[in-house]
PDB file of C-alpha atoms in Angstrom:
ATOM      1  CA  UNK A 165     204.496   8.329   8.114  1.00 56.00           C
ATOM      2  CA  UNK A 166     205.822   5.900   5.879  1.00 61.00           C
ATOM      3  CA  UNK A 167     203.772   3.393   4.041  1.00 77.00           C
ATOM      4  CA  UNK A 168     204.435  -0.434   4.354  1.00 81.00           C
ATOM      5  CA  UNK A 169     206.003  -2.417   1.435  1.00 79.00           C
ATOM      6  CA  UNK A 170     203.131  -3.998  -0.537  1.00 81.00           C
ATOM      7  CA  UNK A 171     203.084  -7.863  -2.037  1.00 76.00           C
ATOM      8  CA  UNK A 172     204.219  -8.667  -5.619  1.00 78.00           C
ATOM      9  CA  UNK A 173     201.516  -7.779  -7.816  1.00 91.00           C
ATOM     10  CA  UNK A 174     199.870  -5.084  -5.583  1.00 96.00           C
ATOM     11  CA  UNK A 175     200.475  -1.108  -6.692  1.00 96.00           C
ATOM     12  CA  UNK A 176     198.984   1.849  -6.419  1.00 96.00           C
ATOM     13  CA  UNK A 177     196.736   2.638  -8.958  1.00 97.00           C
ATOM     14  CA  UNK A 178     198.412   4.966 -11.793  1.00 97.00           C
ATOM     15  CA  UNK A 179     196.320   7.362 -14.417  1.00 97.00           C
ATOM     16  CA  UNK A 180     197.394   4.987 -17.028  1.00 97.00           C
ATOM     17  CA  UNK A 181     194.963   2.341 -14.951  1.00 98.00           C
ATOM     18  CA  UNK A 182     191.765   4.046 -14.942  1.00 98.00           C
ATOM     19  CA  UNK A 183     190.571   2.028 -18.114  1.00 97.00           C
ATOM     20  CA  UNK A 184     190.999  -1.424 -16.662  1.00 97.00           C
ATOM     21  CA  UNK A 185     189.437  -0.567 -13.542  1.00 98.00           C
ATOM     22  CA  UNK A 186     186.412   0.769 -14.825  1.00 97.00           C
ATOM     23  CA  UNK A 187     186.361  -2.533 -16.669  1.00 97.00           C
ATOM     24  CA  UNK A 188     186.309  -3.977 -13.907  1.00 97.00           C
ATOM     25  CA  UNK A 189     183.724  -1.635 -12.157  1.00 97.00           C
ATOM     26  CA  UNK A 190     181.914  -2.536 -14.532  1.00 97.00           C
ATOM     27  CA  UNK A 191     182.177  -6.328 -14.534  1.00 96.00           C
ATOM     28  CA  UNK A 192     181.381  -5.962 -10.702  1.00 95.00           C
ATOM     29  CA  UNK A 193     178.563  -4.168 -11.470  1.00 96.00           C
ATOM     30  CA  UNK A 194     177.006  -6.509 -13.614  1.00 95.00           C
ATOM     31  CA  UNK A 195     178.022  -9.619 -10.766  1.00 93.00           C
ATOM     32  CA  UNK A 196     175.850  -7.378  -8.328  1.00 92.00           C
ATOM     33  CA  UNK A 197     172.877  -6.915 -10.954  1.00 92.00           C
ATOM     34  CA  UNK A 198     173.420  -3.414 -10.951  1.00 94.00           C
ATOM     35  CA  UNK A 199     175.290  -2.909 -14.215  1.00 96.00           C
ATOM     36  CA  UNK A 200     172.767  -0.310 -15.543  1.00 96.00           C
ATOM     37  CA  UNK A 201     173.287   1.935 -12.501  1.00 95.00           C
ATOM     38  CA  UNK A 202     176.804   2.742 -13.515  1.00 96.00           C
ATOM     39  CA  UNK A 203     177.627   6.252 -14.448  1.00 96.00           C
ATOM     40  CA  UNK A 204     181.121   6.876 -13.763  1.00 96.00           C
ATOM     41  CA  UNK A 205     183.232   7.907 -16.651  1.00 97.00           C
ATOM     42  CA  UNK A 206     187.500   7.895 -17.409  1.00 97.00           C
ATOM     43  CA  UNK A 207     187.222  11.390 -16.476  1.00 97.00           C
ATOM     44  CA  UNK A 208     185.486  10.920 -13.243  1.00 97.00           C
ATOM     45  CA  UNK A 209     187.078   8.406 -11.756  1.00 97.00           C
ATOM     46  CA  UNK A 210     190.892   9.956 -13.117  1.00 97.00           C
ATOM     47  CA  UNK A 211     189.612  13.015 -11.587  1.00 97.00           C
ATOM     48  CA  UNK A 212     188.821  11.058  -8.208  1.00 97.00           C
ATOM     49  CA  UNK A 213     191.585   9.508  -8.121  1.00 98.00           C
ATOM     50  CA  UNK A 214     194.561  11.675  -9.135  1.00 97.00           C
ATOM     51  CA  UNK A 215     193.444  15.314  -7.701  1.00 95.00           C
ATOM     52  CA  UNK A 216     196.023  17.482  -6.077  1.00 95.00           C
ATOM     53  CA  UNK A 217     194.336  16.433  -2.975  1.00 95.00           C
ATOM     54  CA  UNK A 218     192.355  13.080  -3.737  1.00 96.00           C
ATOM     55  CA  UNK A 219     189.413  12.093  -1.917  1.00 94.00           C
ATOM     56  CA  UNK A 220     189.311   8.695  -2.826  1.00 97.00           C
ATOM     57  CA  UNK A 221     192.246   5.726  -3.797  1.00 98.00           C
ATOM     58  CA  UNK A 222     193.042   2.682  -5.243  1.00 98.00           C
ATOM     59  CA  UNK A 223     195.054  -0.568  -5.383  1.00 98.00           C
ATOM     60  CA  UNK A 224     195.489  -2.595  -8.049  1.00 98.00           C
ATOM     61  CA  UNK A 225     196.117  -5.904  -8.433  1.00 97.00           C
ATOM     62  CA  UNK A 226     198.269  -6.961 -11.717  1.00 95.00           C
ATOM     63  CA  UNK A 227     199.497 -10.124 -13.099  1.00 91.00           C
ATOM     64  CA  UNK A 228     201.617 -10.257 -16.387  1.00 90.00           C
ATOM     65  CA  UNK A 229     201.046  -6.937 -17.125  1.00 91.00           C
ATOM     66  CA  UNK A 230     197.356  -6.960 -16.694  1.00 94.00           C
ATOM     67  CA  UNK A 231     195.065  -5.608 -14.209  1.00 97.00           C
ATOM     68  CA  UNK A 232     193.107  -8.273 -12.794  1.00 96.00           C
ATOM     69  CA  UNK A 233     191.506  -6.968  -9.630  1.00 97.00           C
ATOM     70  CA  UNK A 234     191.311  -3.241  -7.387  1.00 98.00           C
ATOM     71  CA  UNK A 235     190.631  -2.263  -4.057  1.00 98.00           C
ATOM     72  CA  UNK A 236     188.815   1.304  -4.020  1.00 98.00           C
ATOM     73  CA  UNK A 237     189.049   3.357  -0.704  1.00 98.00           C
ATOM     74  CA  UNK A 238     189.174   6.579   1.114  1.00 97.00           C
ATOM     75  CA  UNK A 239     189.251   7.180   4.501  1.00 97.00           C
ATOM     76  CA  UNK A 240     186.556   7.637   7.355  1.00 96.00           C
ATOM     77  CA  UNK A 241     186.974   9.066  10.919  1.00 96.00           C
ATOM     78  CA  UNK A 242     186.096   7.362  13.808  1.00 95.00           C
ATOM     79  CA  UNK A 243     184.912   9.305  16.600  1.00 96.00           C
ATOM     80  CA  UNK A 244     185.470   7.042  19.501  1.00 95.00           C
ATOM     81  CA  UNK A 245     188.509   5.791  18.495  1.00 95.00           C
ATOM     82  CA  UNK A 246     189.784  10.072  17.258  1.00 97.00           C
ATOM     83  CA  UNK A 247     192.337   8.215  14.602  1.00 97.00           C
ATOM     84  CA  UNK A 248     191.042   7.469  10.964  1.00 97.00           C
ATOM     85  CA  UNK A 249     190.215   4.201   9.576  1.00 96.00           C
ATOM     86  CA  UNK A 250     189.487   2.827   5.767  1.00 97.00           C
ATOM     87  CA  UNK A 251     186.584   2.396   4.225  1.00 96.00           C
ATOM     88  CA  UNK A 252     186.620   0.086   0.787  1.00 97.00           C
ATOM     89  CA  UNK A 253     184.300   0.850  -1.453  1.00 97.00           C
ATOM     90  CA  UNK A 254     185.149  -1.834  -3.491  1.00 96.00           C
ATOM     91  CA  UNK A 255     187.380  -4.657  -3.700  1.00 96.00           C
ATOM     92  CA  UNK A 256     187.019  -6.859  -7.089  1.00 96.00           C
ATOM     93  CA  UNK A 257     189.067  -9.613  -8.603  1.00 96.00           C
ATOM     94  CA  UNK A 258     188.331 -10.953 -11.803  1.00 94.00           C
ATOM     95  CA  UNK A 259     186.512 -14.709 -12.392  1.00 93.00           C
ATOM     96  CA  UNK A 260     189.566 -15.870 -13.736  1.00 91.00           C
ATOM     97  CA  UNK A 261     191.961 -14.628 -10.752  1.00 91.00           C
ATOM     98  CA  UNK A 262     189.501 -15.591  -7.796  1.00 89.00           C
ATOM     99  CA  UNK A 263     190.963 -18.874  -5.648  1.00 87.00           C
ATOM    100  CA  UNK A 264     194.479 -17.332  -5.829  1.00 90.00           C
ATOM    101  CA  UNK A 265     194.847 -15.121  -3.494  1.00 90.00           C
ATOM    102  CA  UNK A 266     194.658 -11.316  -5.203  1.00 94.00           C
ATOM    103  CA  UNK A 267     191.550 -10.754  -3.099  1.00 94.00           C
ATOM    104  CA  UNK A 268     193.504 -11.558   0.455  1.00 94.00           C
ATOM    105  CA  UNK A 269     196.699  -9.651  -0.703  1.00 95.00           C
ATOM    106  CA  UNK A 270     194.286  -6.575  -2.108  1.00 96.00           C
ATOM    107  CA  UNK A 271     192.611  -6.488   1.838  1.00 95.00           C
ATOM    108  CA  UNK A 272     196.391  -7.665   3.728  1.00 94.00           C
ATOM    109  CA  UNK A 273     197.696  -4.585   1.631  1.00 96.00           C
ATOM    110  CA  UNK A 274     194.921  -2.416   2.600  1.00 96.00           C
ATOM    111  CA  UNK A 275     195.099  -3.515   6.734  1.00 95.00           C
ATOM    112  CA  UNK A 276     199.328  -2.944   6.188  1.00 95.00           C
ATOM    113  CA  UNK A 277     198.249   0.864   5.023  1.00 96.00           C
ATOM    114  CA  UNK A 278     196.061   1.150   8.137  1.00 96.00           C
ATOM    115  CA  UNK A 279     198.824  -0.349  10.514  1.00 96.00           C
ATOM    116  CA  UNK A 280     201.810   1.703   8.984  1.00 95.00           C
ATOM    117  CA  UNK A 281     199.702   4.984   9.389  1.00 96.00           C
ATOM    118  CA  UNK A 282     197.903   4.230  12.745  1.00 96.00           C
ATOM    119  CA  UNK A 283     194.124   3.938  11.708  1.00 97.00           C
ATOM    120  CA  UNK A 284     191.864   2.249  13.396  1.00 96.00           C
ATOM    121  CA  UNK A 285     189.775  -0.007  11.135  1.00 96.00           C
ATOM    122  CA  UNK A 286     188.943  -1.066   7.529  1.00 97.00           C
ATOM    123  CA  UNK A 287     185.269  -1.272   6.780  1.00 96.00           C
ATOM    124  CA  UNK A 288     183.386  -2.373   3.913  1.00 95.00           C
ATOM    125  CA  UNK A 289     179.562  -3.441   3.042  1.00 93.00           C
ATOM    126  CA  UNK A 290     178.793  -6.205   1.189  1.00 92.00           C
ATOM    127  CA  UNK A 291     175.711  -7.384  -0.408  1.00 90.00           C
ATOM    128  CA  UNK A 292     173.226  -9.782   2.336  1.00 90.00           C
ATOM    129  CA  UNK A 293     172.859 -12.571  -0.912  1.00 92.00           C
ATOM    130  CA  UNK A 294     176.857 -12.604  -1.759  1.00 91.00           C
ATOM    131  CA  UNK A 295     177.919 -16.059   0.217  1.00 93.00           C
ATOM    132  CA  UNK A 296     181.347 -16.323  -1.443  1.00 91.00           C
ATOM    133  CA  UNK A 297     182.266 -13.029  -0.096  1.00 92.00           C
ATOM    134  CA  UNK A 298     181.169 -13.178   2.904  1.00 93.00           C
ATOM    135  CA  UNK A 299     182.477 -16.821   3.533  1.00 93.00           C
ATOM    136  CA  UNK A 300     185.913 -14.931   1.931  1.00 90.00           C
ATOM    137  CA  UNK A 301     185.918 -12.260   4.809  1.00 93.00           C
ATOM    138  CA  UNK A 302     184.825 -14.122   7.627  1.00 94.00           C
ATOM    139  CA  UNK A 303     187.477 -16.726   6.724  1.00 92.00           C
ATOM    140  CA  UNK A 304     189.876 -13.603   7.238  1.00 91.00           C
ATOM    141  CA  UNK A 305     188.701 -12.770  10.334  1.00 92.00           C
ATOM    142  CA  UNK A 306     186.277  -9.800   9.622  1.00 93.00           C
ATOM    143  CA  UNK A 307     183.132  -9.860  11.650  1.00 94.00           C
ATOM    144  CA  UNK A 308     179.849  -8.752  10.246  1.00 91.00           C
ATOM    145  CA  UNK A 309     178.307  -5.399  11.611  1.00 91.00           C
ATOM    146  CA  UNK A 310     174.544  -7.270  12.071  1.00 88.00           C
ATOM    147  CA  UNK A 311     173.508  -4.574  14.527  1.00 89.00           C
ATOM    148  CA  UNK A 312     174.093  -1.949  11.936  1.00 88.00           C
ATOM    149  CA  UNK A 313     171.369  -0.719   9.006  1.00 86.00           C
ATOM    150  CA  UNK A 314     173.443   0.924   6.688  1.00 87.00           C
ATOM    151  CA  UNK A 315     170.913   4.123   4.861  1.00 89.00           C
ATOM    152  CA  UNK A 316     171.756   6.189   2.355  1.00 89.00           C
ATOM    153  CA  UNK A 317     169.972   9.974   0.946  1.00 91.00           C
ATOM    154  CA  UNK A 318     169.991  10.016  -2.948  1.00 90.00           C
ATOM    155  CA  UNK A 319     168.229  11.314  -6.578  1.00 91.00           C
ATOM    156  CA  UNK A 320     164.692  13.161  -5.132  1.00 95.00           C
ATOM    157  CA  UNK A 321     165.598  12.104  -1.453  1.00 94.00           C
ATOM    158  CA  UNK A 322     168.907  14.210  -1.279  1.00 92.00           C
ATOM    159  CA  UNK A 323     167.861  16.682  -3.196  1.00 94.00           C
ATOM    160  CA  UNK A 324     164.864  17.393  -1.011  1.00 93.00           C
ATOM    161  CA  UNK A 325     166.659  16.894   2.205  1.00 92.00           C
ATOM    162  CA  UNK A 326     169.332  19.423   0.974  1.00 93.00           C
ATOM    163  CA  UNK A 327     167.076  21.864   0.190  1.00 93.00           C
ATOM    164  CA  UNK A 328     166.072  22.342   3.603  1.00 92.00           C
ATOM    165  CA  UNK A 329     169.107  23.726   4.732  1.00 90.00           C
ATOM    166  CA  UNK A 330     168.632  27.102   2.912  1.00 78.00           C
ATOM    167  CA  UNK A 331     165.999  28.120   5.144  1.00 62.00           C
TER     168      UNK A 331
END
C-alpha cells in the first residue's frame, strides 16, 4: 500500500530532525505546564523513531529550511472496526507558525496516511483547559470523546500492578 502525496512543507521526519523536534517537545511541554516532566533524550526519541521496526512516527512540518511544527504517532487497533487507526501523540506548531495552516496540513496529512492505507480513525487527547485547540479540531470536524475517561498506570502504580503478574 502506497502512501498519499503529502502538502509542501510536510515530510517525514529524518534522523537529522530529532533536535528540532525535541525543541519543540519541549516548547509544548512548557505550553502544557509540564515542562519539568520531560525526560526524553536525542537518543530516545532517534531510537523511537528510526528502529528497524519503529513503534512510533513522525511528521514534520518545515518552512525555509526550519522545522516549525511535528505530528507524533503510531498506530492503535480497533477491535470493532478489525483495521488499524492512528493515534497522535502530539501535534505542535510553533507560536510563530500558528494561524497559517501547518497545524491543518500536519492532521490533513495524517487523515491522507489513514485513507491511503485503510485505517479506521485518527485519535488524539487534548488537555480539558486548551480552548484554542479544541476550537482548532472541532472547526475540522473532530468530535470530542466526552463519554470517555482516559486512565493511565505509571511510576509506583505500574510498577505494582506489574508485579502481580509473576505470581
Amino acid at each position: 500500500m502506497t502512501d498519499p502525496q503529502l502538502p509542501a512543507g510536510i515530510r517525514a521526519a529524518t534522523p537529522d530532525d530529532v533536535p528540532a523536534v525535541l525543541g519543540l517537545i519541549r516548547e509544548l511541554a512548557d505550553y502544557e505546564r509540564a515542562l519539568d516532566q520531560v525526560r526524553a533524550t536525542p537518543d530516545q526519541l532517534r531510537a523511537a523513531l528510526f528502529a528497524p521496526s519503529p513503534g512510533v512516527f513522525a511528521l514534520v512540518a518545515e518552512n525555509e529550511g526550519e522545522v516549525v511544527g511535528f505530528a507524533l504517532y503510531f498506530l492503535s487497533f480497533s477491535t470493532w472496526e478489525g483495521v488499524h487507526g492512528i493515534h497522535l501523540e502530539d501535534l505542535y506548531v510553533s507560536p510563530t507558525r500558528r494561524g497559517t495552516g501547518v497545524g491543518a496540513a500536519l492532521l490533513a496529512s495524517l487523515a491522507a496516511i489513514a485513507v491511503a492505507r485503510g485505517y479506521a480513525r485518527v485519535e488524539w487527547s487534548v488537555l480539558d483547559w486548551n480552548t484554542p485547540s479544541i476550537e482548532f479540531y472541532r472547526r475540522l470536524g473532530a468530535v470530542a470523546l466526552d463519554e470517555w475517561t482516559g486512565f493511565r498506570l505509571s511510576g509506583d502504580a505500574l510498577l505494582a500492578t506489574a508485579a502481580r503478574s509473576t505470581g
